[in-house]
Each structure stands twice: as C-alpha cells, then as structure tokens.
Short mmCIF file of C-alpha atoms and ligand atoms in Angstrom, two decimals:
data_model
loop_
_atom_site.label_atom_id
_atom_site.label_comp_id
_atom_site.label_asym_id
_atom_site.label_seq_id
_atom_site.Cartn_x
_atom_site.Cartn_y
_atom_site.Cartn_z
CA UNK A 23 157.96 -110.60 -102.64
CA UNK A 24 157.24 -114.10 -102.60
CA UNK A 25 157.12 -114.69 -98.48
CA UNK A 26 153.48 -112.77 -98.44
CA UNK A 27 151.65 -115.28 -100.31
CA UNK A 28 153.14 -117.87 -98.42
CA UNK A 29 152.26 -116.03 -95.21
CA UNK A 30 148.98 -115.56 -95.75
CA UNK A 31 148.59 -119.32 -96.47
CA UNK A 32 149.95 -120.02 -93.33
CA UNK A 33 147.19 -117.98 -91.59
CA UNK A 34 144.53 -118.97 -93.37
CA UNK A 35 145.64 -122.78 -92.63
CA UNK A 36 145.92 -121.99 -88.59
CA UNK A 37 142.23 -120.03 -88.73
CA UNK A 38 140.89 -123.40 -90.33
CA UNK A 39 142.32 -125.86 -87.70
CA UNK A 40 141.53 -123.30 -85.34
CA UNK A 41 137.89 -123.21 -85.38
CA UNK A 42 136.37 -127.08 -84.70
CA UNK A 43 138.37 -126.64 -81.90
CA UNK A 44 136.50 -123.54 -80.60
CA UNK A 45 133.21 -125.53 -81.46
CA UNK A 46 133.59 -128.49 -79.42
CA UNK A 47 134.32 -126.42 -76.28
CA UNK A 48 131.80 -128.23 -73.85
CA UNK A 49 131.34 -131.31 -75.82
CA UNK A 50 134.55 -132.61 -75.71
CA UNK A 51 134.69 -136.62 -75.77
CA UNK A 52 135.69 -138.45 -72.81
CA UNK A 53 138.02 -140.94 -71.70
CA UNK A 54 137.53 -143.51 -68.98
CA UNK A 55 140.10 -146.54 -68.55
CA UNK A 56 139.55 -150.19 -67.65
CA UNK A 57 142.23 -151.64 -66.07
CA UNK A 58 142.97 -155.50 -66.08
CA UNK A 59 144.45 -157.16 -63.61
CA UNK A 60 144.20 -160.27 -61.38
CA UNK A 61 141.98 -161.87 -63.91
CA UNK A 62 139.52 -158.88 -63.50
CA UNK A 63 138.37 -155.99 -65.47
CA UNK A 64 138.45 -153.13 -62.54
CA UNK A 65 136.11 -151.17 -62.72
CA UNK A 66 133.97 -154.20 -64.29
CA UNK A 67 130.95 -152.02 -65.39
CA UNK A 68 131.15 -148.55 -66.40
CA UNK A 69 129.17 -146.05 -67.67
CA UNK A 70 129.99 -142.93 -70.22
CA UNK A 71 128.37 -140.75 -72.57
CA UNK A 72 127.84 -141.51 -76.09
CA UNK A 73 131.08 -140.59 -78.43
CA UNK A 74 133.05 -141.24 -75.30
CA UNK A 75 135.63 -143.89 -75.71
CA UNK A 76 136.79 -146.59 -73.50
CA UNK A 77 140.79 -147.50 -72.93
CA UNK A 78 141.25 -151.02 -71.62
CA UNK A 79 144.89 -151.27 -69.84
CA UNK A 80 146.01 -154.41 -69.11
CA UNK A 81 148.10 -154.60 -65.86
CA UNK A 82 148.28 -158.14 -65.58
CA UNK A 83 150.84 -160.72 -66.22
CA UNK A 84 149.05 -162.63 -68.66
CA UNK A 85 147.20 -162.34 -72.04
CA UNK A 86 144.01 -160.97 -71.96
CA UNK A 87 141.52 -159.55 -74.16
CA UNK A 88 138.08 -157.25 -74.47
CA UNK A 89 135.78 -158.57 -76.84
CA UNK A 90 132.27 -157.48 -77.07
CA UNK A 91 129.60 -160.46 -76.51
CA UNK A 92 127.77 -158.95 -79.82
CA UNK A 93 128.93 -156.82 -82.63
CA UNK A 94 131.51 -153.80 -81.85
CA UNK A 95 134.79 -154.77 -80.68
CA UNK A 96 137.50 -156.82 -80.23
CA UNK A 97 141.05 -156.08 -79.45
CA UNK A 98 143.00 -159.35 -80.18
CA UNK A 99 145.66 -160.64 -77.74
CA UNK A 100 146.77 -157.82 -75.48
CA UNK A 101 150.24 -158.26 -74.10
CA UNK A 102 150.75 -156.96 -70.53
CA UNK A 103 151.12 -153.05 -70.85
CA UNK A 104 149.51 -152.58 -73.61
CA UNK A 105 146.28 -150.89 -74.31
CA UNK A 106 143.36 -151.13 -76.82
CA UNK A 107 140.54 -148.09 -76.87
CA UNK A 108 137.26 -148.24 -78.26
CA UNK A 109 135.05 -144.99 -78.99
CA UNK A 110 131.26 -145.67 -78.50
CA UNK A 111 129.10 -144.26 -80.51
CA UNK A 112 125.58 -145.68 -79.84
CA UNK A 113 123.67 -145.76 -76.57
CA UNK A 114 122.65 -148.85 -74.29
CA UNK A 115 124.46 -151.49 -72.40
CA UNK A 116 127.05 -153.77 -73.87
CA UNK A 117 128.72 -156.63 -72.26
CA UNK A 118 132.36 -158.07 -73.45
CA UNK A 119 134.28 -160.89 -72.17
CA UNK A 120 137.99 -162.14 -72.34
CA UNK A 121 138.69 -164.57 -75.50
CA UNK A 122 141.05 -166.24 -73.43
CA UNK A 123 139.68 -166.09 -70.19
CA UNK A 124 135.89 -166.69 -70.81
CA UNK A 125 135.18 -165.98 -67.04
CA UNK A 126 136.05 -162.43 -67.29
CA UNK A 127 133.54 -160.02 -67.90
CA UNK A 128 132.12 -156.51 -67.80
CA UNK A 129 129.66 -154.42 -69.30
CA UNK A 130 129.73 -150.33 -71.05
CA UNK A 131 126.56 -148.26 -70.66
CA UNK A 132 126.20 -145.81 -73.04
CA UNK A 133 123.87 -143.08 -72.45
CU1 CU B 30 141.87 -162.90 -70.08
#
C-alpha cells in the first residue's frame, strides 16, 4: 500500500500547524483600525499592546498617507479604499503625519 505513508504524512503535517495555534490561545495579536476621512485620522490617538498592529483605512476622497515622524513606517500614497497595516513591536508613543497633508496627525501608544 502506498496511501499509508502518505496518510500518515498528512497527519503529522496537520499536528505541526496545529500546535502554535493552541499556544497563542490568550495572546493573540490585536487589530485596531484608523480610519481617514475629512482630512482627519479618527480615532487620532490610539493605544494597543505591543505586537498589536494598526490598519489605517482611508475613507476619504483624496490621497492620504501615514508616515511615522521618526523611524517605522510609511505607507506611500493611499488611494481612497485602500488600507496599509503596520504591526508594532516596541513600546512607547509614536506620532505620524500625512506626507501630503502635513496638518494631519496622530499618535500610537504602545504599551
Ligand atoms: Cu493626507
């Protein structure tokens, strides 16, 4: 029989996928969403917990973008309806801004 081996395989594979899942049970990452609209990042500061990741929507009509005021992120032009997410990985306060739109700001705390 040559279906065993490959059987077995198969179950072996599925244990193996099978168990980070198990172990992050309680410490799975988070998403919260900034939206963009009206010139505006809503909400403009927010706060999550480190290896949570941020998803910036942008509902407005025009090209906007989030760029962190130091070193971390930047997402380039986003078109209305798109999206761009960062993950943050390290704790304090960052502030970004909009390339474009130099006015716009907001701020991730990390903690
Ligand atoms: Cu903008």
């Amino acid at each position: 029989m040559r279906i065993l081996p490959t059987l077995l395989a198969t179950l072996s594979l599925g244990a193996s996928l099978a168990a980070p899942a198990a172990a992050s049970v309680g410490t799975a990452a988070a998403q919260t969403t900034v939206v963009i609209e009206d010139f505006r990042f809503v909400p403009r500061s927010v706060t999550v917990n480190a290896g949570d990741s941020v998803r910036w929507i942008n509902n407005d009509n025009a090209d906007h973008t989030t760029t962190s005021d130091g070193p971390g992120w930047d997402s380039g032009e986003l078109p209305p309806g798109s999206s761009f997410t960062h993950t943050f990985t390290t704790q304090g306060t960052f502030t970004y801004h909009c390339s474009i739109h130099p006015d716009m700001t907001g701020s991730v705390t990390v903690q």
